[in-house]
PDB file of C-alpha atoms and ligand atoms in Angstrom:
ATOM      1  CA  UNK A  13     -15.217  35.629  80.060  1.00 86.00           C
ATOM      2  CA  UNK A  14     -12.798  37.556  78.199  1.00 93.00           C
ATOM      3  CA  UNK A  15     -12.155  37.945  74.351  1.00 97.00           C
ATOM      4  CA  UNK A  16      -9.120  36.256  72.635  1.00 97.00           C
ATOM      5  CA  UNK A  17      -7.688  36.990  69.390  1.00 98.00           C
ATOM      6  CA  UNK A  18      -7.324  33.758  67.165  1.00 98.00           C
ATOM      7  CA  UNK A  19      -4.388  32.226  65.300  1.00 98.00           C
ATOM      8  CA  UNK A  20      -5.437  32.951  61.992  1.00 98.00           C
ATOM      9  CA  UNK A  21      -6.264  29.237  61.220  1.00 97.00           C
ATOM     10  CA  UNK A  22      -3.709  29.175  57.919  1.00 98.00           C
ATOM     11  CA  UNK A  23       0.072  31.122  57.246  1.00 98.00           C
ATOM     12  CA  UNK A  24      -0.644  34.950  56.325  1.00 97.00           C
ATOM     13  CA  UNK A  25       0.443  34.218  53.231  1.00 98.00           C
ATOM     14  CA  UNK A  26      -1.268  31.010  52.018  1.00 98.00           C
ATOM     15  CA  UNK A  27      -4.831  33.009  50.475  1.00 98.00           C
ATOM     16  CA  UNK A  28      -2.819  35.783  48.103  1.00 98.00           C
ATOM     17  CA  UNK A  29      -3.129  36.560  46.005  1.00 97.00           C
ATOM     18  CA  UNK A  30      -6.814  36.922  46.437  1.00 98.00           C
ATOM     19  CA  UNK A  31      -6.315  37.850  49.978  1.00 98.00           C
ATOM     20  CA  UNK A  32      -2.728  39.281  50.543  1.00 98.00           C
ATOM     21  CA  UNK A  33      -0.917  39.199  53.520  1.00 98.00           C
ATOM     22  CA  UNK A  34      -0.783  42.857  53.361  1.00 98.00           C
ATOM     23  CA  UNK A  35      -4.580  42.632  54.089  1.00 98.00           C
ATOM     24  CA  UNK A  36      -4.201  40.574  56.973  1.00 98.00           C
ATOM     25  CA  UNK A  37      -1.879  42.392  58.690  1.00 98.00           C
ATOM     26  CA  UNK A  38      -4.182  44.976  58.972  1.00 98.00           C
ATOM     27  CA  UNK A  39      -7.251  43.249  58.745  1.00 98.00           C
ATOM     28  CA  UNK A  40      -6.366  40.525  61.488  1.00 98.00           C
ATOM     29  CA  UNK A  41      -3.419  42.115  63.513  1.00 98.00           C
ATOM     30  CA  UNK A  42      -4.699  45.788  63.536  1.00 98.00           C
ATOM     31  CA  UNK A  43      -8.726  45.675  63.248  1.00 98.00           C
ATOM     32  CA  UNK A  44      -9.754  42.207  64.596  1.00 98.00           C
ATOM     33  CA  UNK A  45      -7.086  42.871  67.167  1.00 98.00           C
ATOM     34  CA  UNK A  46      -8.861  46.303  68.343  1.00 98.00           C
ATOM     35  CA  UNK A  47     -11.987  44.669  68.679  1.00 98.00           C
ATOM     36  CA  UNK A  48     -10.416  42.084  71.077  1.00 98.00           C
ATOM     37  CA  UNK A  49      -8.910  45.332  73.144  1.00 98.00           C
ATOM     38  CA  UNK A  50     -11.510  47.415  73.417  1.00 98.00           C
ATOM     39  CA  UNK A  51     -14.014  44.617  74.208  1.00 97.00           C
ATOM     40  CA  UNK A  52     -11.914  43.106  76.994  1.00 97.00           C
ATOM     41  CA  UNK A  53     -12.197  46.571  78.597  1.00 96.00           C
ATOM     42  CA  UNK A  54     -15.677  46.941  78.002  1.00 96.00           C
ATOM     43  CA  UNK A  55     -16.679  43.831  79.274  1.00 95.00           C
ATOM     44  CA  UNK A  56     -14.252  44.440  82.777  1.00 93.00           C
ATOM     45  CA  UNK A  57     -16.779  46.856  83.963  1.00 91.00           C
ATOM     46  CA  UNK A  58     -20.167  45.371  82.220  1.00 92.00           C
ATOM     47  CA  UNK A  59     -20.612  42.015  84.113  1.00 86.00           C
ATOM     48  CA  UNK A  60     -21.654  39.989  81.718  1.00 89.00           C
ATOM     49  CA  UNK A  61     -21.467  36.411  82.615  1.00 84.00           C
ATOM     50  CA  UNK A  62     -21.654  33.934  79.413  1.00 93.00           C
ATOM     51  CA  UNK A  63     -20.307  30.655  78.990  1.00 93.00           C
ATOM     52  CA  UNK A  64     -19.583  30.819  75.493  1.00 96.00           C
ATOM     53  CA  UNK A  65     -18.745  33.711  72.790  1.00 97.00           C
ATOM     54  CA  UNK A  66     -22.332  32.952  71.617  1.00 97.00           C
ATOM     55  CA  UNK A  67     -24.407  33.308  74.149  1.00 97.00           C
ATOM     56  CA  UNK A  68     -21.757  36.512  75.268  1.00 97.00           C
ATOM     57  CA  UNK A  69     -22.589  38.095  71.750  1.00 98.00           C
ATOM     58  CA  UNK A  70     -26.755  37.605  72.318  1.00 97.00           C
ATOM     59  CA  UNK A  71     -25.993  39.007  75.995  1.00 96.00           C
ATOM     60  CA  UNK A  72     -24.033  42.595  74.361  1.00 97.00           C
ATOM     61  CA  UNK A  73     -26.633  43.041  72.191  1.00 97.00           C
ATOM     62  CA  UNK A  74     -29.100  43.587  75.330  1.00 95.00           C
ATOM     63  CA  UNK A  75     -26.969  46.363  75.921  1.00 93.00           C
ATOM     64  CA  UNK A  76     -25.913  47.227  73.303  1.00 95.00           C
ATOM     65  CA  UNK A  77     -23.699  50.158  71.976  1.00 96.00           C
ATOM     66  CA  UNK A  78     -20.090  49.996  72.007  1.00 97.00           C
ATOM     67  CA  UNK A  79     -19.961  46.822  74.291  1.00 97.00           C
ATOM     68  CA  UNK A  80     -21.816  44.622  71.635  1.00 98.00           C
ATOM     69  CA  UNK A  81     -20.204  46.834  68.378  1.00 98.00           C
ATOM     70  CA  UNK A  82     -16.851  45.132  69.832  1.00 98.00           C
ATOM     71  CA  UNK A  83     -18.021  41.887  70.710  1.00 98.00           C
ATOM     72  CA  UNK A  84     -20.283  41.380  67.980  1.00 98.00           C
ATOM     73  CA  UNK A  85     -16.806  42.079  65.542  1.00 98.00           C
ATOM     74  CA  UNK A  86     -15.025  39.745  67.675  1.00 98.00           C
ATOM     75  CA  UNK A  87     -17.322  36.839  66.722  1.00 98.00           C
ATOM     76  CA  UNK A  88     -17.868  38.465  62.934  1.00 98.00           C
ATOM     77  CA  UNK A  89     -14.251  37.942  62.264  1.00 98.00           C
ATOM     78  CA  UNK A  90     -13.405  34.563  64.032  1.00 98.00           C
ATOM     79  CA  UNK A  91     -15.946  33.380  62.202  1.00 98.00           C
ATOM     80  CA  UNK A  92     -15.435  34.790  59.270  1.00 98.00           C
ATOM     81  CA  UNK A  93     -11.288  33.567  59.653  1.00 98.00           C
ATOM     82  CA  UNK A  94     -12.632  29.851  59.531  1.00 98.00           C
ATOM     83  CA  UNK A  95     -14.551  30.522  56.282  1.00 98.00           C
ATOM     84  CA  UNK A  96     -11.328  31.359  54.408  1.00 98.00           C
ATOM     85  CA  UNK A  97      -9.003  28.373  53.291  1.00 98.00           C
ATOM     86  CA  UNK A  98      -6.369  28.135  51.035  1.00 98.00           C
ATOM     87  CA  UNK A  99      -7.638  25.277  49.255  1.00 94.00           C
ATOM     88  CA  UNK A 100     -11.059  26.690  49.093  1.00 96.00           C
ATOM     89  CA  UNK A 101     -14.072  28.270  46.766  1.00 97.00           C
ATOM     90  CA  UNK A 102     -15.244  26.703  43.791  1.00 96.00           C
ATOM     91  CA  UNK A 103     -18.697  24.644  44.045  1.00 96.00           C
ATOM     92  CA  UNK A 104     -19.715  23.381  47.166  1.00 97.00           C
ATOM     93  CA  UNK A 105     -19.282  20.165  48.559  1.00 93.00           C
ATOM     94  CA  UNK A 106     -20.580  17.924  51.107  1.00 95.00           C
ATOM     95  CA  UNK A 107     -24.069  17.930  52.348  1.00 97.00           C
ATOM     96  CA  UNK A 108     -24.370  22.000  51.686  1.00 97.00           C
ATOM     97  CA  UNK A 109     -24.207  21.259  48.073  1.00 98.00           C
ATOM     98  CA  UNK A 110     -27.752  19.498  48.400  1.00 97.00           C
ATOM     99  CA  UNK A 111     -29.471  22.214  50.534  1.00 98.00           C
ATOM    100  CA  UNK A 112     -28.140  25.128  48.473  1.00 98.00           C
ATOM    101  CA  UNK A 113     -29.282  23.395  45.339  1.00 98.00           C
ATOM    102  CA  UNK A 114     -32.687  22.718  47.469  1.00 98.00           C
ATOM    103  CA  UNK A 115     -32.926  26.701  48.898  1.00 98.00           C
ATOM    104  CA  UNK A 116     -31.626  27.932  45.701  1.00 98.00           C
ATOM    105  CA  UNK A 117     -32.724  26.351  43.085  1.00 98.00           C
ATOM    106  CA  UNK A 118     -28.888  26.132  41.872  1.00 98.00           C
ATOM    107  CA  UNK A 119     -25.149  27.309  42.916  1.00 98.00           C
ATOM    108  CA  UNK A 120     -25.136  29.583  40.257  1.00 98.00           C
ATOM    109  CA  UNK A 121     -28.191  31.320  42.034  1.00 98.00           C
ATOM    110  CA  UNK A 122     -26.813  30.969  45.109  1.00 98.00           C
ATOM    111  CA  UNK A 123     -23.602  33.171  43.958  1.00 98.00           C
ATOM    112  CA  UNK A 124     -25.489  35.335  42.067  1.00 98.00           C
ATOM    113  CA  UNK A 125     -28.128  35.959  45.349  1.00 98.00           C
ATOM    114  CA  UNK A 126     -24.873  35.993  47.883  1.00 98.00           C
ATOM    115  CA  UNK A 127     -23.035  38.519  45.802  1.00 98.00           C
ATOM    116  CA  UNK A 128     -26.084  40.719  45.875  1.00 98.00           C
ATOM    117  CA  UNK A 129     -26.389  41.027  49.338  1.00 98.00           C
ATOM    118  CA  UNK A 130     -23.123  41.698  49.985  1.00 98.00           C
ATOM    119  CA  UNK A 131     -22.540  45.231  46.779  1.00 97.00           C
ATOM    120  CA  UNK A 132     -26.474  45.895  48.549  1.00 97.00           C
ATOM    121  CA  UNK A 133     -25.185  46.080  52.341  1.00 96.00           C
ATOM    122  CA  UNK A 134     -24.862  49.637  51.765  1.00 95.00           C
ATOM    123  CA  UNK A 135     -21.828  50.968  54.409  1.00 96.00           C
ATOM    124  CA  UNK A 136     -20.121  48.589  56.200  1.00 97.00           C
ATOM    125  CA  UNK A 137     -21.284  45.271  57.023  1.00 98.00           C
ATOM    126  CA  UNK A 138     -21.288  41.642  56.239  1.00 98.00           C
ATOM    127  CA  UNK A 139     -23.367  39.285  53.926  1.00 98.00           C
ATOM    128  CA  UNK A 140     -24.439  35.929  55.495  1.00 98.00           C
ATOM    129  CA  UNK A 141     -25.739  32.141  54.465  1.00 98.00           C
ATOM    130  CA  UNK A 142     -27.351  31.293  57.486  1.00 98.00           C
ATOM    131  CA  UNK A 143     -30.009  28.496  58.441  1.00 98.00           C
ATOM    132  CA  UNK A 144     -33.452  29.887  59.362  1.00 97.00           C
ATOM    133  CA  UNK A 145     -36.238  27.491  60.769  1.00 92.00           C
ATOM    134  CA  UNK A 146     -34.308  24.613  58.736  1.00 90.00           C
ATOM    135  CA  UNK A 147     -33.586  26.724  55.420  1.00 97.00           C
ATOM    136  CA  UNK A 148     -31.223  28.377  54.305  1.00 98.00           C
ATOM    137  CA  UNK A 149     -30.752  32.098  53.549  1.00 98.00           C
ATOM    138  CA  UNK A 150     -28.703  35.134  52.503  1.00 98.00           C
ATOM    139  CA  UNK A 151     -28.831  37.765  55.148  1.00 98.00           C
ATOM    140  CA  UNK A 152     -27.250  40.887  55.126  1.00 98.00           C
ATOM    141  CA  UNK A 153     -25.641  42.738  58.373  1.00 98.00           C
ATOM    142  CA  UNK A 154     -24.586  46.196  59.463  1.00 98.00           C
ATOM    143  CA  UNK A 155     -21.635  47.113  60.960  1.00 98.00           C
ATOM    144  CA  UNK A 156     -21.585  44.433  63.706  1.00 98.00           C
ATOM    145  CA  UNK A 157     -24.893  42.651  63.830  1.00 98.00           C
ATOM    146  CA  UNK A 158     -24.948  38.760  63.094  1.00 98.00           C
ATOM    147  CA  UNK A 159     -27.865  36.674  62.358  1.00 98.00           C
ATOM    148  CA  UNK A 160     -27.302  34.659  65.417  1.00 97.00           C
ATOM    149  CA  UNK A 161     -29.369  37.120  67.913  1.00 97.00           C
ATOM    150  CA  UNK A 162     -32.314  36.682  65.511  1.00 97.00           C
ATOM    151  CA  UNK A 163     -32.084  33.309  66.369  1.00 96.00           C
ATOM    152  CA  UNK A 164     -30.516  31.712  62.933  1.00 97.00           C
ATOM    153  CA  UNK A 165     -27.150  29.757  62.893  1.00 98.00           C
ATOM    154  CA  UNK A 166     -24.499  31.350  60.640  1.00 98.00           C
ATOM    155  CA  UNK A 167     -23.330  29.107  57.981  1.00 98.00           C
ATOM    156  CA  UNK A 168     -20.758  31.760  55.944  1.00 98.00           C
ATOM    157  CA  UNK A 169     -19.644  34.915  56.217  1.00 98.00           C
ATOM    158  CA  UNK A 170     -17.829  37.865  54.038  1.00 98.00           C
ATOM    159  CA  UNK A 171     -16.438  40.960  55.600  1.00 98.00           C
ATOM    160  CA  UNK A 172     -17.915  43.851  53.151  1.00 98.00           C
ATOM    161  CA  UNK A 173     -16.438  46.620  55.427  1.00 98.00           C
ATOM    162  CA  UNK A 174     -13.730  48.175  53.099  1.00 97.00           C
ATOM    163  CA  UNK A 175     -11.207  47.300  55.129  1.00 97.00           C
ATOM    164  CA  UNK A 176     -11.340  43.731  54.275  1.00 97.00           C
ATOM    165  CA  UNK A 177     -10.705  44.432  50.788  1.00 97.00           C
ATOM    166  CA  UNK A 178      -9.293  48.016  50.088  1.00 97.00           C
ATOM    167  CA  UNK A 179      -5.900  47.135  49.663  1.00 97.00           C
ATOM    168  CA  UNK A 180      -6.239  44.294  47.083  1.00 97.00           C
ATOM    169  CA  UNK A 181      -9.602  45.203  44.938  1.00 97.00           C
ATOM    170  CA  UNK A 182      -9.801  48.631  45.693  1.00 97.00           C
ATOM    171  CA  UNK A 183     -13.498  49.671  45.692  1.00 96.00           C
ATOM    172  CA  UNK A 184     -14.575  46.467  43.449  1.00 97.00           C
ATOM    173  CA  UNK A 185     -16.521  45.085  46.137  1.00 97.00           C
ATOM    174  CA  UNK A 186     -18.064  42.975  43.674  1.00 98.00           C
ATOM    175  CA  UNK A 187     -14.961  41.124  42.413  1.00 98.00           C
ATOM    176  CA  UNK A 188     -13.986  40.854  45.931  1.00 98.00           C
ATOM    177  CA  UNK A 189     -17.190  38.466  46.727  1.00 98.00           C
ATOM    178  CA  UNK A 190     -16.750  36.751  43.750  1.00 98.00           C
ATOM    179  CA  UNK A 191     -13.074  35.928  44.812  1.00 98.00           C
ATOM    180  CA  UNK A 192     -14.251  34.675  47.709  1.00 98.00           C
ATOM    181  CA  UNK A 193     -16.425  32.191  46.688  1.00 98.00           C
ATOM    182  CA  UNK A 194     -14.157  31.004  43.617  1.00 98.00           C
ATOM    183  CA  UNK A 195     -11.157  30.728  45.375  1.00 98.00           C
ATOM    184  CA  UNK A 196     -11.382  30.863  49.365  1.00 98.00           C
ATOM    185  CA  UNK A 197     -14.172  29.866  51.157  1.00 98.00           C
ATOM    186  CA  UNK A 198     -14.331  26.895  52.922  1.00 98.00           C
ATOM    187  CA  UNK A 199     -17.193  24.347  52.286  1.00 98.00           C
ATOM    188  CA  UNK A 200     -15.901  21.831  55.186  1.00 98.00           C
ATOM    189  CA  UNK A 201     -16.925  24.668  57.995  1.00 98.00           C
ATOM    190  CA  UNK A 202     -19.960  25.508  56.219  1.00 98.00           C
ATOM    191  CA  UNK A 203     -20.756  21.571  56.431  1.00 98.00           C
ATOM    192  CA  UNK A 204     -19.653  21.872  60.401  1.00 98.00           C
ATOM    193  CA  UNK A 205     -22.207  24.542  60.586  1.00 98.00           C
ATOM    194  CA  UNK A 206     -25.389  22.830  58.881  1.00 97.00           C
ATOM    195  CA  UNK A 207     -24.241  20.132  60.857  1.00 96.00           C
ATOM    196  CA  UNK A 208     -25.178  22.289  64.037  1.00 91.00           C
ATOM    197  CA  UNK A 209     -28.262  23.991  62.589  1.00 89.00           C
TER     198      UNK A 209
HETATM  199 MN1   MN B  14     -13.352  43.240  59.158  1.00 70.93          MN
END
């Protein structure tokens, strides 16, 4: 199979201005888009035969290296697309509002917990809520791993490589993750997710 780049799944403009379409420009035009390149010719001479991006991603990481650096990215950022809405953040909803509250002890923990892991992923990487053995958990991720080849299924995700937030928070990484949860990210695919796990 071969990579595709999404339709971003809402107008460019629609998440500033906590997300700019400046940002997504780059972010899903020049970076995602890369990803999708140099994968697809990666993958030409690997022979890799998967049926699904999943089980594609848990094949590259057998081998590794640039192949699953590419296609690991490739899921990282579709993914993380369909966390982002313009009528999100704000306190959950839905049957995620239960487990956090049972995982967390509260949403206010949960923030406080998912913002640290994503100012601790130290570098580039991404910061995770992710259902392990039936509970849930913040994970942290370099460059492109994912939780889903150590056999979890990814809830949420937030892009903590600089380049998803450079041009509108500078180096505040931390104000960027708590933008995210107040005003973007999208409960209803985190509920399609538990739904799954
Ligand atoms: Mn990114």
């Amino acid at each position: 199979m071969s990579l595709e780049l999404p339709a971003l799944p809402f107008a460019k403009d629609a998440l500033a201005p906590h997300m700019s379409a400046e940002t997504l420009d780059f972010h899903h035009g020049k970076h995602h888009n890369a990803y999708v390149t140099k994968g697809n010719e990666l993958l030409a001479d690997a022979g890799l035969s998967a049926d699904n991006l999943e089980d594609l991603v848990k094949e590259a990481k057998k081998t590794g290296g640039a192949l699953f650096n590419n296609v690991g990215q490739h899921y990282n950022h579709s993914f993380f697309w369909s966390c982002l809405s313009p009528n999100g953040g704000g306190a959950p909803t839905g049957d995620i509002a239960a487990r956090i509250d049972a995982d967390f002890g509260s949403y206010d923990d949960f923030k406080k917990e998912f913002v640290a892991g994503g100012v601790g992923q130290f570098g580039s990487g991404w910061v995770w809520l992710a259902a392990d053995g039936g509970k849930l958990k913040i994970v942290k991720t370099a460059n492109a791993d994912t939780p889903l080849t150590d056999g979890m299924t990814p809830i949420l995700v937030c892009d903590v490589w600089e380049h998803a937030y450079y041009l509108d928070f500078q180096n505040r990484r931390p104000d960027f993750l708590g933008s995210f949860l107040d005003n973007l990210v999208n409960w209803d695919f985190a509920n399609e997710n538990l739904a799954k796990a």
